[in-house]
Tab-separated table of C-alpha atoms in Angstrom:
chain	number	residue	atom	x	y	z
A	22	GLY	CA	-0.029	0.161	-0.082
A	23	THR	CA	0.931	4.048	0.192
A	24	ALA	CA	3.546	3.400	3.141
A	25	GLN	CA	5.021	1.178	5.974
A	26	PRO	CA	2.761	-0.793	8.268
A	27	PRO	CA	1.446	1.751	11.658
A	28	ALA	CA	3.111	-1.579	13.261
A	29	LEU	CA	6.357	-0.665	11.862
A	30	ALA	CA	6.429	3.335	12.253
A	31	THR	CA	8.365	2.975	15.158
A	32	GLY	CA	10.703	0.502	13.130
A	33	THR	CA	8.984	-2.303	15.352
A	34	VAL	CA	9.225	-5.961	13.079
A	35	LEU	CA	8.252	-8.849	14.593
A	36	LEU	CA	10.438	-12.182	14.178
A	37	PRO	CA	9.263	-15.474	13.891
A	38	THR	CA	6.820	-16.036	16.500
A	39	PRO	CA	5.002	-19.064	17.631
A	40	ARG	CA	1.711	-18.018	16.442
A	41	TRP	CA	-2.054	-19.246	17.194
A	42	THR	CA	-4.494	-20.502	15.033
A	43	VAL	CA	-7.873	-19.567	15.025
A	44	THR	CA	-10.956	-19.097	12.911
A	45	VAL	CA	-11.474	-17.010	10.109
A	46	ALA	CA	-14.653	-15.070	11.427
A	47	GLU	CA	-13.014	-14.925	15.340
A	48	ALA	CA	-10.234	-13.431	13.996
A	49	GLN	CA	-11.660	-10.463	11.546
A	50	SER	CA	-14.218	-10.493	14.378
A	51	LYS	CA	-11.862	-9.916	17.061
A	52	THR	CA	-10.090	-7.467	14.649
A	53	ALA	CA	-13.604	-5.200	14.716
A	54	ALA	CA	-13.803	-5.084	18.627
A	55	ALA	CA	-10.625	-3.759	18.733
A	56	MET	CA	-10.876	-1.712	16.694
A	57	ARG	CA	-14.309	-0.196	18.299
A	58	LYS	CA	-12.462	-0.115	21.598
A	59	ILE	CA	-10.064	2.293	20.066
A	60	GLY	CA	-12.390	4.529	19.334
A	61	TRP	CA	-13.903	3.430	15.537
A	62	ASP	CA	-17.216	3.083	14.917
A	63	ALA	CA	-18.749	-0.396	13.793
A	64	GLU	CA	-19.090	0.616	10.511
A	65	ASP	CA	-15.199	1.631	9.879
A	66	ALA	CA	-13.636	-0.968	12.562
A	67	ALA	CA	-15.611	-3.394	10.646
A	68	LEU	CA	-14.269	-2.490	7.378
A	69	GLN	CA	-10.833	-2.089	8.615
A	70	ALA	CA	-10.693	-5.113	10.327
A	71	GLU	CA	-12.105	-6.848	6.531
A	72	ILE	CA	-9.024	-5.383	4.485
A	73	MET	CA	-6.439	-6.938	7.346
A	74	THR	CA	-7.993	-10.101	7.543
A	75	ALA	CA	-8.226	-10.123	3.762
A	76	ALA	CA	-4.674	-9.371	3.551
A	77	GLU	CA	-3.560	-11.810	6.981
A	78	LEU	CA	-5.685	-14.684	4.936
A	79	CYS	CA	-3.555	-15.092	1.750
A	80	GLY	CA	-0.455	-14.772	3.286
A	81	ASN	CA	-0.077	-10.560	2.585
A	82	ASN	CA	2.486	-9.256	4.920
A	83	GLN	CA	0.123	-6.071	5.335
A	84	GLY	CA	-2.190	-7.738	7.432
A	85	LEU	CA	-3.316	-7.993	11.244
A	86	VAL	CA	0.689	-7.123	11.850
A	87	LYS	CA	-0.670	-3.252	11.583
A	88	MET	CA	-2.784	-4.101	15.099
A	89	TYR	CA	1.146	-5.127	16.923
A	90	ASN	CA	0.900	-1.394	18.053
A	91	PRO	CA	-2.767	-0.772	18.283
A	92	SER	CA	-2.349	2.916	19.221
A	93	LEU	CA	-1.054	3.699	15.947
A	94	MET	CA	-4.746	2.634	15.010
A	95	ALA	CA	-6.633	4.885	16.677
A	96	PRO	CA	-8.147	7.531	14.780
A	97	SER	CA	-5.782	10.618	13.812
A	98	PRO	CA	-7.203	13.643	16.486
A	99	GLY	CA	-9.233	16.242	14.031
A	100	ALA	CA	-9.790	13.274	11.697
A	101	ALA	CA	-13.241	13.128	9.940
A	102	LYS	CA	-15.161	10.686	7.768
A	103	PRO	CA	-14.399	10.258	4.093
A	104	THR	CA	-16.377	12.784	2.026
A	105	ILE	CA	-17.077	13.053	-1.941
A	106	GLU	CA	-16.074	16.068	-3.994
A	107	ARG	CA	-15.873	16.764	-7.332
A	108	GLU	CA	-18.923	14.680	-7.925
A	109	THR	CA	-19.720	13.440	-12.036
A	110	PRO	CA	-21.584	10.308	-13.417
A	111	THR	CA	-18.241	8.511	-13.827
A	112	SER	CA	-15.776	10.292	-11.235
A	113	ALA	CA	-15.325	11.657	-7.495
A	114	VAL	CA	-12.258	12.811	-5.905
A	115	VAL	CA	-12.325	11.201	-1.940
A	116	ASN	CA	-11.279	13.703	0.927
A	117	ALA	CA	-10.223	11.872	3.436
A	118	ASN	CA	-9.816	13.433	5.669
A	119	GLN	CA	-7.186	12.127	7.302
A	120	SER	CA	-8.971	8.921	8.438
A	121	PRO	CA	-6.453	5.821	7.667
A	122	GLY	CA	-5.150	4.800	3.816
A	123	MET	CA	-7.571	1.475	4.276
A	124	LEU	CA	-10.838	3.553	4.975
A	125	ALA	CA	-9.842	6.358	1.824
A	126	ALA	CA	-9.243	3.564	-0.558
A	127	VAL	CA	-12.036	1.246	0.179
A	128	ASN	CA	-14.415	4.451	-0.393
A	129	ALA	CA	-12.538	5.551	-3.964
A	130	ALA	CA	-12.772	1.145	-4.621
A	131	ASP	CA	-16.448	0.703	-3.817
A	132	LEU	CA	-17.817	4.058	-4.808
A	133	ALA	CA	-15.922	2.928	-8.995
A	134	LEU	CA	-17.661	-0.073	-8.818
A	135	GLN	CA	-20.602	2.422	-7.697
A	136	LYS	CA	-19.815	5.251	-10.566
A	137	LEU	CA	-20.050	1.894	-12.682
A	138	ARG	CA	-23.222	0.831	-11.882
A	139	SER	CA	-25.138	3.438	-12.479
A	140	GLN	CA	-24.316	4.279	-15.478
A	141	ASP	CA	-24.335	2.997	-19.349
A	142	GLY	CA	-20.520	3.788	-19.699
A	143	PRO	CA	-18.116	0.709	-19.762
A	144	ILE	CA	-15.787	2.358	-17.026
A	145	ALA	CA	-15.542	4.730	-13.935
A	146	ILE	CA	-12.653	6.529	-11.907
A	147	VAL	CA	-12.537	7.636	-8.222
A	148	THR	CA	-9.205	9.024	-6.759
A	149	ALA	CA	-8.974	9.377	-3.167
A	150	TYR	CA	-6.628	12.243	-0.863
A	151	ASN	CA	-5.707	13.587	2.195
A	152	THR	CA	-4.890	10.138	4.222
A	153	SER	CA	-1.228	9.485	5.437
A	154	THR	CA	-0.792	6.217	6.688
A	155	SER	CA	-1.131	2.828	4.713
A	156	SER	CA	-3.543	1.011	2.451
A	157	GLY	CA	-2.071	-1.985	3.159
A	158	GLN	CA	-2.648	-4.571	0.484
A	159	LEU	CA	-3.441	-2.635	-3.028
A	160	ALA	CA	-4.402	-5.678	-4.971
A	161	PHE	CA	-7.575	-6.164	-1.814
A	162	TYR	CA	-9.150	-3.692	-3.480
A	163	CYS	CA	-9.033	-4.557	-7.149
A	164	GLU	CA	-10.144	-8.418	-5.946
A	165	ARG	CA	-12.930	-6.301	-4.251
A	166	MET	CA	-13.608	-4.870	-7.746
A	167	ALA	CA	-13.775	-7.952	-9.892
A	168	ARG	CA	-15.340	-10.285	-7.455
A	169	GLN	CA	-18.621	-7.792	-8.871
A	170	GLY	CA	-17.285	-8.448	-12.252
A	171	ALA	CA	-15.277	-5.276	-13.084
A	172	ILE	CA	-11.782	-5.218	-14.075
A	173	GLY	CA	-10.001	-3.362	-11.528
A	174	ILE	CA	-7.353	-0.769	-11.316
A	175	ALA	CA	-5.692	0.396	-8.231
A	176	LEU	CA	-2.842	3.211	-8.016
A	177	ALA	CA	-0.796	4.703	-4.701
A	178	ASN	CA	1.629	7.195	-3.913
A	179	SER	CA	3.472	7.701	-0.411
A	180	PRO	CA	6.696	9.873	0.985
A	181	GLU	CA	10.042	10.289	-0.613
A	182	PHE	CA	11.255	6.695	0.234
A	183	VAL	CA	12.690	6.240	-3.579
A	184	ALA	CA	15.632	7.616	-5.850
A	185	ALA	CA	14.281	7.901	-9.445
A	186	ALA	CA	18.353	6.898	-10.603
A	187	PRO	CA	21.875	6.092	-9.010
A	188	GLY	CA	23.037	9.675	-6.493
A	189	GLY	CA	19.356	10.539	-6.645
A	190	LYS	CA	17.504	11.987	-3.440
A	191	PRO	CA	14.685	10.197	-2.603
A	192	ILE	CA	11.402	11.568	-4.502
A	193	PHE	CA	8.838	8.491	-5.268
A	194	GLY	CA	7.010	6.322	-2.823
A	195	THR	CA	7.333	2.456	-3.196
A	196	ASN	CA	4.560	3.560	-5.316
A	197	PRO	CA	2.014	0.318	-6.119
A	198	VAL	CA	0.137	-0.555	-9.220
A	199	ALA	CA	-2.491	-3.606	-8.333
A	200	PHE	CA	-4.644	-5.181	-10.951
A	201	GLY	CA	-8.119	-7.511	-10.962
A	202	ILE	CA	-9.505	-9.409	-13.449
A	203	PRO	CA	-13.267	-10.859	-13.400
A	204	GLN	CA	-13.012	-15.367	-13.524
A	205	ALA	CA	-15.962	-16.954	-14.411
A	206	ALA	CA	-14.104	-19.922	-11.909
A	207	GLY	CA	-12.569	-19.097	-9.512
A	208	PRO	CA	-11.138	-16.290	-7.631
A	209	PRO	CA	-9.923	-12.880	-9.402
A	210	LEU	CA	-6.440	-12.999	-11.336
A	211	THR	CA	-5.043	-10.180	-9.317
A	212	PHE	CA	-1.479	-8.861	-10.134
A	213	ASP	CA	0.118	-6.024	-6.860
A	214	MET	CA	3.508	-5.105	-7.274
A	215	ALA	CA	5.508	-1.949	-6.034
A	216	THR	CA	7.831	0.313	-8.237
A	217	SER	CA	10.342	-0.227	-6.468
A	218	ALA	CA	12.579	-2.967	-6.425
A	219	ILE	CA	11.790	-3.616	-3.257
A	220	ALA	CA	8.998	-3.129	-0.943
A	221	LEU	CA	9.465	-0.665	2.054
A	222	PHE	CA	8.600	-3.321	4.535
A	223	GLY	CA	11.708	-5.645	3.244
A	224	VAL	CA	14.202	-2.926	4.148
A	225	LEU	CA	12.499	-2.604	7.377
A	226	THR	CA	12.692	-6.515	8.415
A	227	SER	CA	16.483	-6.036	7.401
A	228	LYS	CA	17.320	-3.971	9.552
A	229	ALA	CA	15.424	-5.413	11.882
A	230	LYS	CA	17.016	-8.424	11.712
A	231	GLY	CA	20.006	-7.289	11.121
A	232	GLU	CA	20.388	-8.671	8.105
A	233	PRO	CA	22.148	-7.320	4.510
A	234	LEU	CA	19.603	-6.066	1.830
A	235	PRO	CA	19.251	-8.334	-1.243
A	236	GLU	CA	22.013	-6.734	-4.203
A	237	GLY	CA	20.998	-3.776	-6.029
A	238	VAL	CA	17.957	-2.504	-4.229
A	239	ALA	CA	18.944	0.401	-2.367
A	240	TYR	CA	21.957	2.921	-2.410
A	241	GLY	CA	23.258	4.190	0.519
A	242	ARG	CA	24.205	8.263	1.146
A	243	ASP	CA	27.115	8.198	-1.902
A	244	GLY	CA	24.302	6.966	-4.144
A	245	GLY	CA	26.254	4.076	-5.228
A	246	PHE	CA	24.167	0.251	-4.215
A	247	THR	CA	24.519	-1.217	-0.840
A	248	THR	CA	23.112	-3.299	1.267
A	249	ASP	CA	22.830	-1.487	4.276
A	250	ALA	CA	19.095	-1.521	5.276
A	251	SER	CA	19.699	1.588	8.440
A	252	GLU	CA	21.963	3.346	5.545
A	253	ALA	CA	19.165	3.149	2.916
A	254	LEU	CA	16.600	4.685	5.499
A	255	GLU	CA	18.797	7.375	6.687
A	256	GLY	CA	20.153	9.770	3.883
A	257	GLY	CA	20.074	7.061	1.602
A	258	ALA	CA	17.095	5.440	-0.694
A	259	ILE	CA	15.486	2.946	-2.293
A	260	ALA	CA	15.588	1.557	-5.851
A	261	THR	CA	13.160	1.457	-8.466
A	262	PHE	CA	12.811	-1.918	-10.090
A	263	GLY	CA	14.158	-2.674	-13.145
A	264	GLY	CA	16.614	0.696	-13.664
A	265	HIS	CA	14.877	3.684	-16.069
A	266	LYS	CA	11.523	0.953	-17.099
A	267	GLY	CA	10.815	0.868	-13.071
A	268	ALA	CA	11.562	4.455	-12.574
A	269	GLY	CA	9.450	5.754	-15.567
A	270	LEU	CA	6.460	3.197	-14.561
A	271	SER	CA	6.957	4.661	-10.656
A	272	LEU	CA	6.765	8.582	-12.496
A	273	CYS	CA	3.602	7.785	-14.043
A	274	VAL	CA	2.031	6.167	-10.362
A	275	GLU	CA	3.318	9.777	-8.854
A	276	LEU	CA	1.486	11.840	-11.848
A	277	LEU	CA	-1.692	9.008	-11.640
A	278	ALA	CA	-1.787	8.161	-7.859
A	279	GLY	CA	-0.204	11.724	-6.064
A	280	VAL	CA	-1.344	14.512	-8.654
A	281	LEU	CA	-4.594	13.180	-10.121
A	282	SER	CA	-5.692	12.493	-7.209
A	283	GLY	CA	-5.532	16.067	-5.274
A	284	GLY	CA	-2.767	14.694	-3.017
A	285	ALA	CA	0.721	15.819	-1.911
A	286	VAL	CA	3.002	17.340	-4.984
A	287	VAL	CA	6.818	16.324	-5.337
A	288	GLY	CA	7.949	19.980	-5.992
A	289	GLN	CA	4.819	22.228	-4.188
A	290	CYS	CA	5.730	20.942	-0.655
A	291	GLU	CA	8.088	20.211	1.878
A	292	SER	CA	7.777	16.088	1.877
A	293	LYS	CA	4.549	14.093	1.765
A	294	LYS	CA	4.826	12.613	4.858
A	295	LEU	CA	4.789	16.474	6.439
A	296	ALA	CA	1.930	17.494	4.044
A	297	LYS	CA	-0.041	14.225	5.162
A	298	SER	CA	-1.748	13.703	1.501
A	299	TRP	CA	-0.699	10.638	-0.309
A	300	GLY	CA	-3.207	9.608	-2.742
A	301	HIS	CA	-5.171	6.719	-5.019
A	302	THR	CA	-6.916	6.042	-8.002
A	303	MET	CA	-8.786	3.314	-8.543
A	304	ILE	CA	-10.748	2.687	-11.913
A	305	ALA	CA	-13.470	0.010	-12.752
A	306	ILE	CA	-14.112	-1.138	-16.261
A	307	GLN	CA	-17.371	-3.044	-17.389
A	308	PRO	CA	-15.835	-5.278	-19.864
A	309	ASP	CA	-18.976	-6.961	-21.306
A	310	LEU	CA	-19.283	-3.454	-22.421
A	311	LEU	CA	-16.400	-3.364	-25.066
A	312	VAL	CA	-15.913	-7.316	-25.843
A	313	ASP	CA	-18.213	-10.166	-25.838
A	314	GLY	CA	-16.884	-13.500	-23.722
A	315	PHE	CA	-14.659	-11.531	-21.722
A	316	GLU	CA	-13.909	-13.958	-19.247
A	317	ALA	CA	-13.730	-17.414	-21.281
A	318	LYS	CA	-10.883	-14.811	-23.239
A	319	ALA	CA	-9.116	-14.443	-20.194
A	320	ALA	CA	-9.241	-17.313	-19.293
A	321	ALA	CA	-8.233	-18.846	-23.159
A	322	VAL	CA	-5.558	-16.661	-21.989
A	323	LEU	CA	-4.395	-17.131	-18.876
A	324	ALA	CA	-4.418	-20.805	-19.089
A	325	ALA	CA	-2.055	-20.844	-22.252
A	326	THR	CA	0.572	-18.703	-20.364
A	327	LYS	CA	-0.070	-21.708	-17.628
A	328	ALA	CA	0.218	-24.337	-20.475
A	329	SER	CA	3.420	-21.917	-21.790
A	330	GLY	CA	6.128	-23.575	-20.275
A	331	PRO	CA	6.889	-26.267	-17.047
A	332	SER	CA	6.910	-23.800	-14.044
A	333	ILE	CA	4.893	-21.038	-14.668
A	334	ARG	CA	2.869	-19.615	-11.938
A	335	LEU	CA	0.155	-16.511	-12.142
A	336	PRO	CA	0.150	-13.581	-10.694
A	337	GLY	CA	-1.666	-14.020	-7.490
A	338	GLU	CA	-1.943	-18.063	-7.718
A	339	SER	CA	0.239	-18.684	-4.778
A	340	SER	CA	-1.126	-16.489	-2.650
A	341	ALA	CA	-4.982	-17.183	-3.641
A	342	ARG	CA	-3.551	-20.968	-2.767
A	343	THR	CA	-3.483	-20.000	0.997
A	344	ALA	CA	-6.217	-17.860	1.494
A	345	ALA	CA	-8.808	-21.613	-0.117
A	346	GLU	CA	-6.311	-24.114	1.927
A	347	ARG	CA	-7.254	-21.626	5.135
A	348	THR	CA	-10.679	-20.809	4.368
A	349	ALA	CA	-11.068	-24.563	3.606
A	350	ALA	CA	-9.340	-25.479	6.980
A	351	ASP	CA	-11.628	-22.456	8.190
A	352	ALA	CA	-7.402	-22.312	9.978
A	353	LEU	CA	-5.881	-19.049	10.369
A	354	PRO	CA	-2.419	-19.012	12.289
A	355	ILE	CA	-1.626	-15.215	14.090
A	356	PRO	CA	1.984	-14.516	15.350
A	357	LYS	CA	0.995	-15.158	19.185
A	358	GLN	CA	2.428	-11.726	20.470
A	359	ILE	CA	0.052	-10.048	17.473
A	360	TRP	CA	-3.171	-12.330	18.463
A	361	GLU	CA	-2.620	-11.112	22.455
A	362	SER	CA	-2.606	-7.495	21.346
A	363	ILE	CA	-5.563	-8.049	19.440
A	364	CYS	CA	-7.767	-9.692	22.333
A	365	ARG	CA	-6.231	-7.650	24.795
A	366	THR	CA	-7.402	-4.758	23.282
A	367	ALA	CA	-10.334	-5.901	22.555
A	368	GLU	CA	-11.097	-6.351	26.167
A	369	HIS	CA	-9.272	-3.696	27.533
A	370	GLY	CA	-8.397	-0.603	24.628
A	371	LEU	CA	-5.250	0.758	24.441
A	372	PRO	CA	-2.936	0.938	27.934
A	373	GLU	CA	-3.303	4.064	29.909
A	374	GLN	CA	-0.515	6.500	28.758
């Protein structure tokens, strides 16, 4: 999503720990109860719990880890519910009013789908701005649209973590882009990638474990490549993936998710981090208004791709399999420290300061 998981904001990363196994419904309901206890209303608590549990279900690292430090998940002072601006029959802008990135993104995705269904055209677009926390697993929002038969596209920007080239200062966010493609049989195909060479979470994890970064994913203070996570975070930068191609794609996400949404603009603010206004763009497309038999044709492409080599894996295949297995078993493994934090918060709220 748009930035580091809140549980990592203090530099705390959970190392491998014993795990509890709970039902999916229990994980989601207990997390929602914890969110209510720290100040969210029932609707917003339920939405955030659904998003975090869905990420946990498929093994994504931006799931319930957010609840390790629940005080960072509490409503921001002065925050309000998202409101709608610049509305047309096929578009809108969501002012998140400093609500969390997850609520900004899900409101934008749901409104894009609503706009798509309420008019005769094949496309709707909704942007969101004025949020400054992680939207988590970006594929969640695309899959949410694709499960309703729409192609979902999502883009998000974030503060300055990523340099455009060696020797450059951080200018882009990790700037992910995600797609959701509806399928007649089975869950939607999803593809979700950061345009950086490594996710911010990966750099933070390497720092916490004292492990070197992979070669070629981050720059040091001198502008050359480094494997020192601390140096990359403090005076260095993350690299884009694929050299100039990744940099070009990251730039386009910056323009289409940051600028187009009304978020903070590099070059017009001291920093996006201080401006606390990061952007999302959600696009919903109704395929059958553009082509007959889209899902069957898409299935043929996916089958041909899968059959084109001995070990080809489709995007999202592994996470979809993990989610299906955990759903079938109704068993969700959660790190013990995280589950205990969720249960403690659901019962007692935040600790006394």
